[in-house]
Every structure is written in structure tokens, then in C-alpha cells.
XYZ file of C-alpha atoms in Angstrom:
482
model
C 45.167 -10.331 78.778
C 47.440 -11.812 81.400
C 48.044 -15.574 81.098
C 49.265 -17.544 84.099
C 51.732 -20.300 83.356
C 51.998 -23.663 85.193
C 55.155 -22.331 86.853
C 53.398 -19.174 88.021
C 54.886 -17.771 91.207
C 53.321 -18.476 94.553
C 50.479 -16.291 95.661
C 51.488 -12.911 97.057
C 51.705 -12.857 100.837
C 48.212 -12.043 102.055
C 49.710 -10.443 105.138
C 50.587 -7.555 102.819
C 46.860 -6.910 102.344
C 44.435 -5.682 104.970
C 40.990 -7.304 105.042
C 38.293 -4.669 105.392
C 36.162 -4.719 108.523
C 33.241 -3.664 106.327
C 33.719 -6.389 103.708
C 30.267 -7.905 104.197
C 28.552 -4.546 103.919
C 30.628 -3.568 100.882
C 29.621 -6.773 99.094
C 25.920 -6.174 99.709
C 26.248 -2.496 98.793
C 28.009 -3.262 95.504
C 25.373 -5.844 94.575
C 22.470 -3.586 95.575
C 23.782 -0.492 93.785
C 24.537 -2.395 90.571
C 21.137 -4.094 90.784
C 19.435 -0.689 90.590
C 20.077 -1.049 86.854
C 17.463 -3.807 86.964
C 15.019 -1.304 88.425
C 15.827 1.082 85.575
C 15.187 -1.716 83.087
C 11.840 -2.524 84.734
C 10.798 1.119 84.941
C 11.880 2.167 81.448
C 10.133 -0.799 79.803
C 7.037 -0.566 82.023
C 6.378 3.178 82.082
C 5.503 3.295 78.402
C 2.168 1.524 79.012
C 1.036 4.427 81.198
C 2.638 7.142 79.071
C 1.606 5.901 75.635
C -1.920 7.321 75.756
C -0.551 10.804 76.462
C 2.172 10.436 73.817
C -0.484 9.371 71.323
C -2.500 12.498 72.082
C 0.534 14.806 71.807
C 1.887 13.366 68.566
C -1.435 12.118 67.054
C -0.142 8.571 66.649
C -1.780 5.717 64.780
C -1.482 2.086 65.853
C 1.708 1.525 63.819
C 3.607 4.333 65.509
C 2.258 3.277 68.913
C 3.778 -0.173 68.356
C 7.066 1.374 67.182
C 7.308 3.611 70.254
C 6.602 0.675 72.576
C 8.904 -1.854 70.889
C 11.828 0.435 69.976
C 13.455 -0.156 73.363
C 13.471 -3.924 72.722
C 15.306 -3.515 69.412
C 17.948 -1.418 71.149
C 18.185 -3.942 73.972
C 19.204 -6.785 71.653
C 22.039 -4.664 70.220
C 23.051 -3.412 73.676
C 23.200 -6.934 75.082
C 25.607 -8.060 72.359
C 27.743 -4.914 72.295
C 28.269 -4.685 76.040
C 29.956 -8.089 76.036
C 32.953 -6.608 74.221
C 32.994 -3.592 76.553
C 32.918 -5.784 79.664
C 35.867 -7.853 78.417
C 37.894 -4.871 77.215
C 37.269 -2.312 79.966
C 35.983 -4.428 82.831
C 32.650 -5.150 84.479
C 32.559 -2.089 86.739
C 33.452 0.329 83.943
C 30.786 -1.247 81.737
C 28.140 -0.760 84.429
C 29.112 2.917 84.465
C 28.842 3.159 80.674
C 25.414 1.521 80.804
C 24.170 3.947 83.462
C 25.448 6.893 81.412
C 23.271 5.607 78.560
C 20.325 5.338 80.972
C 20.761 8.978 82.040
C 21.143 10.441 78.562
C 18.537 8.114 77.049
C 15.833 8.980 79.583
C 16.463 12.698 79.117
C 16.490 12.352 75.322
C 13.147 10.532 75.393
C 11.628 13.187 77.643
C 12.864 16.007 75.404
C 11.887 14.422 72.076
C 10.169 17.051 69.878
C 8.461 14.529 67.581
C 7.701 10.839 67.292
C 10.738 10.105 65.107
C 13.121 11.472 67.721
C 11.218 9.630 70.453
C 11.586 6.307 68.652
C 15.307 6.959 68.070
C 15.767 7.905 71.743
C 13.918 4.746 72.839
C 16.243 2.625 70.681
C 19.233 4.381 72.280
C 17.759 3.861 75.764
C 17.374 0.193 74.862
C 21.163 -0.048 74.484
C 21.416 0.654 78.210
C 18.572 -1.693 79.078
C 20.105 -4.588 77.136
C 23.620 -3.776 78.300
C 22.558 -3.846 81.939
C 21.153 -7.359 81.585
C 24.488 -8.525 80.193
C 26.937 -6.943 82.605
C 25.184 -6.434 85.952
C 24.398 -10.106 86.770
C 27.949 -11.019 85.691
C 29.523 -8.259 87.809
C 27.598 -9.357 90.904
C 28.268 -13.043 90.194
C 32.033 -12.464 90.022
C 31.997 -10.506 93.292
C 29.845 -12.950 95.259
C 30.971 -16.014 97.231
C 29.421 -19.291 96.058
C 27.141 -19.672 99.084
C 25.458 -16.301 98.480
C 25.782 -15.893 94.733
C 22.165 -16.772 93.978
C 20.720 -14.344 96.502
C 22.988 -11.493 95.413
C 22.630 -11.939 91.649
C 18.846 -12.205 91.893
C 18.739 -8.767 93.514
C 18.742 -7.742 89.854
C 15.415 -9.575 89.396
C 13.982 -8.007 92.534
C 14.961 -4.578 91.227
C 13.221 -5.318 87.912
C 10.068 -6.073 89.887
C 10.397 -2.839 91.864
C 10.864 -0.882 88.631
C 7.785 -2.440 87.012
C 5.752 -1.831 90.187
C 6.783 1.837 90.375
C 6.027 2.274 86.675
C 2.523 0.885 87.249
C 1.961 3.088 90.316
C 3.068 6.245 88.501
C 1.231 5.289 85.328
C -1.986 4.663 87.276
C -1.913 7.560 89.730
C 0.303 10.346 88.376
C -0.176 10.176 84.619
C -2.576 13.115 84.362
C -0.829 15.218 87.024
C 2.712 14.754 85.700
C 2.422 14.335 81.959
C 4.506 11.819 80.038
C 7.789 13.748 79.851
C 8.473 13.905 83.636
C 7.311 10.280 83.963
C 10.116 9.214 81.626
C 12.765 11.759 82.696
C 12.679 10.829 86.394
C 14.517 7.573 85.624
C 17.678 9.626 85.012
C 18.040 10.316 88.755
C 18.688 6.753 90.021
C 20.845 6.104 86.951
C 23.048 9.078 87.841
C 23.265 7.799 91.423
C 24.549 4.412 90.226
C 27.073 6.055 87.881
C 28.626 8.100 90.696
C 28.483 5.271 93.257
C 30.350 2.815 91.032
C 33.522 4.925 91.337
C 33.720 3.838 94.991
C 32.806 0.151 94.614
C 35.168 -2.772 93.896
C 36.035 -4.162 90.489
C 35.369 -7.776 89.585
C 38.275 -9.738 91.128
C 38.075 -12.330 88.358
C 38.331 -9.813 85.526
C 41.084 -8.049 87.489
C 43.083 -11.288 87.846
C 42.942 -11.811 84.083
C 43.817 -8.235 83.152
C 45.677 -6.549 86.018
C 47.320 -9.448 87.869
C 46.819 -11.361 91.113
C 47.922 -8.516 93.382
C 45.126 -6.336 92.058
C 42.638 -9.210 92.279
C 43.551 -9.830 95.927
C 43.161 -6.121 96.652
C 39.617 -6.287 95.261
C 38.790 -9.463 97.205
C 39.933 -7.915 100.498
C 37.126 -5.382 100.073
C 34.398 -8.062 99.859
C 35.701 -11.072 101.836
C 35.919 -11.381 105.598
C 38.909 -13.732 106.060
C 42.350 -14.296 104.547
C 41.687 -18.043 104.430
C 38.660 -17.434 102.221
C 40.638 -15.092 99.972
C 43.562 -17.530 99.671
C 41.257 -20.392 98.646
C 39.367 -18.264 96.136
C 42.387 -16.636 94.517
C 44.034 -20.050 94.116
C 40.953 -21.322 92.281
C 40.956 -18.239 90.064
C 44.651 -18.786 89.293
C 44.149 -22.485 88.495
C 41.199 -21.717 86.205
C 43.280 -19.091 84.382
C 46.371 -21.270 83.848
C 47.207 -21.751 80.178
C 43.879 -20.654 78.727
C 44.331 -21.333 75.019
C 43.248 -18.765 72.455
C 40.630 -21.170 71.094
C 38.933 -21.103 74.514
C 38.379 -17.354 74.460
C 35.483 -15.271 73.173
C 33.299 -16.507 70.329
C 35.822 -19.223 69.426
C 35.548 -20.587 72.937
C 31.779 -20.912 72.698
C 32.224 -23.326 69.778
C 34.230 -25.776 71.896
C 32.341 -29.069 72.504
C 33.053 -29.053 76.260
C 31.219 -25.716 76.640
C 28.125 -26.873 74.748
C 26.221 -28.300 77.770
C 26.381 -24.907 79.534
C 25.410 -23.102 76.348
C 22.378 -25.341 75.800
C 21.266 -25.136 79.441
C 21.665 -21.370 79.871
C 20.247 -20.326 76.493
C 17.404 -22.829 76.736
C 16.323 -21.514 80.124
C 16.691 -17.946 78.788
C 14.322 -18.764 75.924
C 11.720 -20.330 78.216
C 12.062 -17.463 80.707
C 10.731 -15.003 78.133
C 8.530 -17.250 75.983
C 6.463 -18.783 78.777
C 3.841 -16.032 78.706
C 4.890 -13.725 81.527
C 5.954 -10.921 79.202
C 2.549 -11.058 77.546
C 0.877 -10.722 80.958
C 2.976 -7.679 81.862
C 2.503 -5.889 78.537
C -1.045 -6.861 77.597
C -2.944 -7.765 80.804
C -5.097 -4.577 80.714
C -5.907 -5.204 77.039
C -7.102 -8.785 77.306
C -8.870 -8.194 80.629
C -10.800 -5.341 79.010
C -11.659 -7.657 76.115
C -12.895 -10.193 78.681
C -15.440 -7.686 80.000
C -13.601 -5.971 82.846
C -13.868 -2.189 83.067
C -10.820 -0.080 82.246
C -10.125 0.772 85.903
C -10.543 -2.858 86.984
C -8.177 -3.984 84.237
C -5.540 -1.440 85.302
C -5.873 -2.485 88.950
C -5.482 -6.133 87.963
C -2.375 -5.149 86.000
C -1.062 -3.470 89.147
C -1.786 -6.718 91.002
C 0.292 -8.560 88.414
C 3.271 -6.298 89.150
C 2.812 -6.730 92.926
C 2.807 -10.535 92.646
C 5.862 -10.363 90.364
C 7.736 -8.278 92.926
C 6.760 -10.369 95.965
C 7.585 -13.689 94.308
C 10.933 -12.533 92.921
C 11.848 -11.361 96.424
C 10.832 -14.747 97.845
C 12.653 -16.642 95.110
C 15.774 -14.550 95.647
C 15.688 -15.351 99.365
C 15.460 -19.136 98.900
C 17.331 -19.879 95.654
C 20.637 -20.607 97.438
C 18.886 -22.996 99.837
C 16.429 -24.741 97.511
C 18.660 -24.700 94.432
C 18.228 -23.364 90.911
C 17.097 -26.573 89.205
C 14.821 -27.693 92.021
C 13.111 -24.297 92.295
C 12.257 -24.322 88.579
C 10.991 -27.909 88.722
C 8.809 -27.164 91.762
C 7.225 -24.017 90.313
C 7.005 -24.988 86.633
C 4.034 -27.392 86.855
C 2.069 -24.690 88.697
C 2.549 -22.371 85.711
C 1.199 -25.077 83.389
C -1.935 -25.706 85.484
C -2.598 -21.969 85.913
C -2.445 -21.324 82.163
C -4.683 -24.308 81.421
C -7.252 -22.890 83.851
C -6.879 -19.377 82.445
C -7.389 -20.666 78.907
C -10.497 -22.580 79.977
C -12.023 -19.485 81.583
C -11.393 -17.385 78.471
C -12.842 -20.136 76.262
C -16.041 -20.259 78.349
C -16.596 -16.470 78.051
C -18.019 -16.019 81.581
C -20.487 -13.211 82.241
C -19.158 -9.983 83.730
C -19.183 -10.177 87.540
C -19.711 -13.952 87.597
C -17.557 -16.443 89.485
C -15.959 -17.451 86.198
C -14.896 -13.897 85.420
C -13.168 -13.584 88.776
C -11.503 -16.967 88.255
C -9.706 -15.284 85.347
C -8.028 -12.977 87.866
C -7.284 -15.908 90.197
C -5.611 -18.003 87.488
C -3.741 -14.947 86.163
C -2.257 -14.180 89.583
C -1.524 -17.885 90.176
C 0.467 -17.984 86.950
C 2.371 -14.867 87.948
C 3.127 -16.443 91.335
C 4.536 -19.709 89.961
C 6.385 -18.194 86.995
C 7.840 -15.180 88.826
C 8.993 -17.279 91.772
C 10.584 -19.964 89.623
C 12.110 -19.627 86.176
C 12.040 -15.809 86.253
C 14.340 -15.834 89.289
C 16.754 -18.355 87.804
C 16.737 -17.338 84.137
C 18.998 -14.316 84.618
C 21.170 -16.069 87.220
C 22.268 -19.069 85.151
C 23.814 -16.982 82.394
C 25.987 -15.192 84.947
C 27.373 -18.337 86.567
C 27.545 -21.185 84.031
C 30.268 -19.987 81.657
C 34.093 -20.086 81.976
C 35.883 -16.817 82.731
C 37.758 -16.787 79.411
C 34.500 -16.493 77.446
C 32.077 -15.210 80.095
C 31.672 -11.732 78.626
C 30.856 -13.094 75.182
C 28.611 -15.841 76.561
C 26.606 -13.496 78.761
C 26.103 -11.233 75.732
C 24.626 -14.157 73.834
C 22.535 -15.084 76.878
C 21.153 -11.560 77.262
C 20.520 -11.279 73.511
C 18.549 -14.545 73.690
C 16.450 -13.122 76.516
C 15.741 -9.921 74.614
C 15.212 -11.627 71.271
C 12.696 -13.970 72.902
C 10.990 -10.999 74.560
C 10.719 -9.259 71.186
C 9.317 -12.460 69.655
C 6.580 -12.703 72.297
C 5.556 -9.051 72.304
C 5.468 -8.839 68.505
C 3.393 -12.015 68.040
C 1.114 -12.111 71.101
C -1.826 -10.187 69.654
C -1.458 -11.951 66.296
C -1.577 -15.283 68.115
C -4.751 -14.216 69.926
C -6.371 -13.322 66.600
C -5.373 -16.671 65.087
C -6.282 -19.118 67.862
C -8.320 -17.003 70.335
C -7.336 -15.795 73.798
C -8.092 -19.162 75.378
C -6.067 -20.980 72.734
C -3.150 -18.614 73.313
C -3.116 -19.478 77.017
C -3.105 -23.187 76.183
C -0.232 -22.587 73.749
C 1.781 -20.944 76.534
C 0.849 -23.827 78.851
C 2.516 -26.132 76.318
C 5.621 -23.927 76.270
C 5.823 -24.096 80.077
C 5.418 -27.877 80.013
C 8.265 -28.074 77.492
C 10.404 -25.956 79.833
C 9.879 -28.407 82.709
C 10.951 -31.326 80.489
C 13.966 -29.362 79.216
C 15.104 -28.439 82.740
C 14.664 -31.993 84.030
C 16.886 -33.521 81.361
C 19.416 -30.794 80.523
C 19.905 -28.307 83.383
C 22.188 -29.368 86.283
C 22.177 -27.917 89.794
C 24.819 -25.219 90.350
C 23.878 -24.272 93.924
C 26.908 -23.965 96.214
C 29.472 -24.397 93.427
C 32.036 -21.670 92.850
C 32.384 -20.283 89.331
C 35.653 -22.193 89.051
C 33.974 -25.443 90.236
C 31.409 -25.058 87.454
C 34.168 -24.509 84.892
C 36.002 -27.613 86.132
C 32.795 -29.671 85.856
C 32.482 -28.581 82.228
C 36.077 -29.582 81.464
C 35.611 -32.970 83.163
C 32.251 -33.748 81.545
C 30.326 -33.619 84.850
C 28.041 -30.759 83.840
C 24.785 -32.723 83.819
C 21.696 -33.252 85.994
C 21.796 -35.847 88.759
C 18.978 -38.023 90.072
C 19.009 -36.466 93.511
C 19.263 -32.896 92.144
C 22.649 -32.614 93.885
C 24.981 -29.827 92.814
C 27.602 -30.581 90.166
C 30.357 -29.782 92.662
C 29.231 -32.816 94.656
C 29.326 -35.155 91.673
């Protein structure tokens, strides 16, 4: 990697570079196209709930193999999240997005063509490599392209795309399952993945990775494609150069993550990642039809309620994405978190009372369920993926985002593999109260340990870490203002 010395030459003359008239559109296009990977993640993880019944009939599966088919993608995702970190550092963010989408294409087709359950499970693990890899590299790629003022909105396009993918999976699973069959339902995901793969050839590289690996001239060339003024480019490239000056070997990769000055970012980002997945939302997405059926709702009503869950998830992630740069990351989580706690307490109470089918109490189950989805999806779910992409220094960002994504996927696997066991141990109502406690713990954690990063450039955040200013403030002001 290129290291810039304190006596590094002055910046290249920006007059030698032409700023694109379409810079604003190119920035949005790059973010939107890369974010489609989030839609693939949402679709590929969500479609199995609608396809599993048909797969079970075709392959005569018992409950064990049903669980293996459903969870195989999560096992692959943990490995993919860790492995893509090395790829993104070695070959760049854009190239890694292309590798991930190639896995999406081949993985979806392999799943659809699987001749037996063993091959299907293996193909789902392989597809999981792409799912996990996308959560590592796509938010980071968008974060390194985006200006500070719009970074939150652009990075959280990934979350919006996840919601769209889950929604489409529910629509197809509910309406087209019998007409299509499970193989086309799974194979169709290869089409948008192929579109992203081809499109990435024409989109800019990360200017920050380019500065580290190909020099400032190349970084400026990338910035001219996504910035509208030379003044903006000059200021940003100078910050990138200053942040890259004399980066010691001990501040790179896994060694860098062990440095004491990085620890506050590591605790904040990984803690929020854990609470993002362990707060109960994943259980609602995967098991809502199951526990609603157990509560007395008919199968069709339970599936429609599950569709409602995906609609609320999509709407609230879109709203959260629109306001996160104005409200702030920390403040948004602290506003929405208590609502998640109250909703789960109410949901647990309704389950504990066992209301009669069709009674007011039974419909309050739906109300509290959708309330929880509203508060959780519009708060910590929006921010959880964003923080990992913006909190870590450039010299270790690829490694750190791998660890962040692996924490997200490991927590997801923990929830999905223990949810039904937890219900059997402490009842459905008790499980909701348990998740209410987890959400309360997340609010306390965020209040004391997660600072506000709204409006700060990636280099400002790195400077705050070096100077020991990476901490919450009483007025929830951004660390750049400290």
C-alpha cells in the first residue's frame, strides 16, 4: 500500500482534472446500484419461508433438514462477511462488490438447480458467502464515496433495499408459490445480481481505497466523478492525505483493531450490531406466521400479518434513511428504542393472557407487533449497518467492517437458532419480555457508549478517535463539534 510521508508533495493541480457535470447523479447511481445487493440479501433470506413447503414436498424433508435448508445461508454469511474484508483491502471495494454479485448469480442458479437436499444445503451455504460479503463491502463502498452531509442517507439505501427484497419475497411467496414452483422463485434473484455486476464496471472506485493503493492522482480522478466542485474535492483529498500520513504497520488490519485508541469505536459499532440483530426483529421476520398461528390466527391471516410486517419494515427504513442525516444516528436510536421496549411488553402481555380468537385482545397482538416493527425498523435497524461503515479508520476499515458484519450475522444466527427453544422454555409471552429487556439494554448502551457521528467526515471521526474525543456528549452534538 502507498504510504504518504510528512514531506509529501503538494496536491496535484486540480485544474488538470475536469469535474463531471453529472457528479450528483453518478453518486446517487453508484449508491443505488450497489445497494441492490441489500435487496438480494433480503430476497434470498426471505424467499425460503415461502419456498420451504414446496422444497419439503419435493425432497420429503423432516424438521431437521428443513432447519438446515433455512439456516445454511446464515452459516455461509458469517464466513463471507469475514472473508470479504481481505478481498476489499486487496482488490478494492468496487471489485469486491463485483465478486459478491458473481456469487449471488451463481449461488441462486445453483440453488434452483439442486438435484437433492444435500446439494441445496451446499448451494445455500455458498449463496450465503455473497449475502455476508455484501453486508461487509457495500455499506463501506457507499460510505467512502459519499460526502459527510449525505453519507447516512446514501449508506442506508442498503437498508431500504433489504426491506424491498424482504417485501418482494413475501409477495412472491404468498401469491406466486403455487404458480411458479420453488426453483424459479429462487433463480429469479440471479437477474438483478447480474445487472449489478455489469453496472459496476462503469461506476467509480472508492476514492479512499484508491488514495491508499493507486495514489492521489487516481483518487482525485474518482472524486471528480462524484463531487460537484473543485473546492470540495481539494478539501476532501487533503483530509484523506492527512489521515494517510505515516500510518504505522501496527495500525493496519487486525493489529490495528487491538490498539487502545480504536477500542471506543469497536465497542460502539459491535455493540450496536449485536443489539440490531438480537432485539427480536429477526424473530418477527422469520417466525411471525408460526407464532401467530399458535396464537389462534388462521394460516392466511398469519401470512397476511407477516406481509404487513415486511411492509412496515420497508416504510420505516425508508423514513429512517430520509431523516438520519438530519436527526442524527444516536438521537434516532434513543428516540425509537423506548417504543420498541413498550411494544414488546404489550405483545408479551397479550400472549400471556391468551385472548380468544377474534377478540380485541387477539387484534392487539397485531397492533403491538406492527408497533414494534415500526420503532425497531425506523431506529436501530437503520443505524446498525451504517455505524460499521463510518466509525473505523481507513487503515483498518476493511478488517473492521468484516468483524462488524460477522457480528451482525453471528447474532442473527444466535437468534434464529434459539428463538423457538426460548419459546418452549419461557413461553411466547416470556420470550417477548426477554426481548423487551434486550431492547432496554440497547438504549442504556447507546446512551452511555455511542457518540453522534452525523455531519462528520470519515477523517473527522478518525481524528476524534486519535484525540480521545470519540464519546457521547450531553447535547447529542456530533463528535466533530466537540
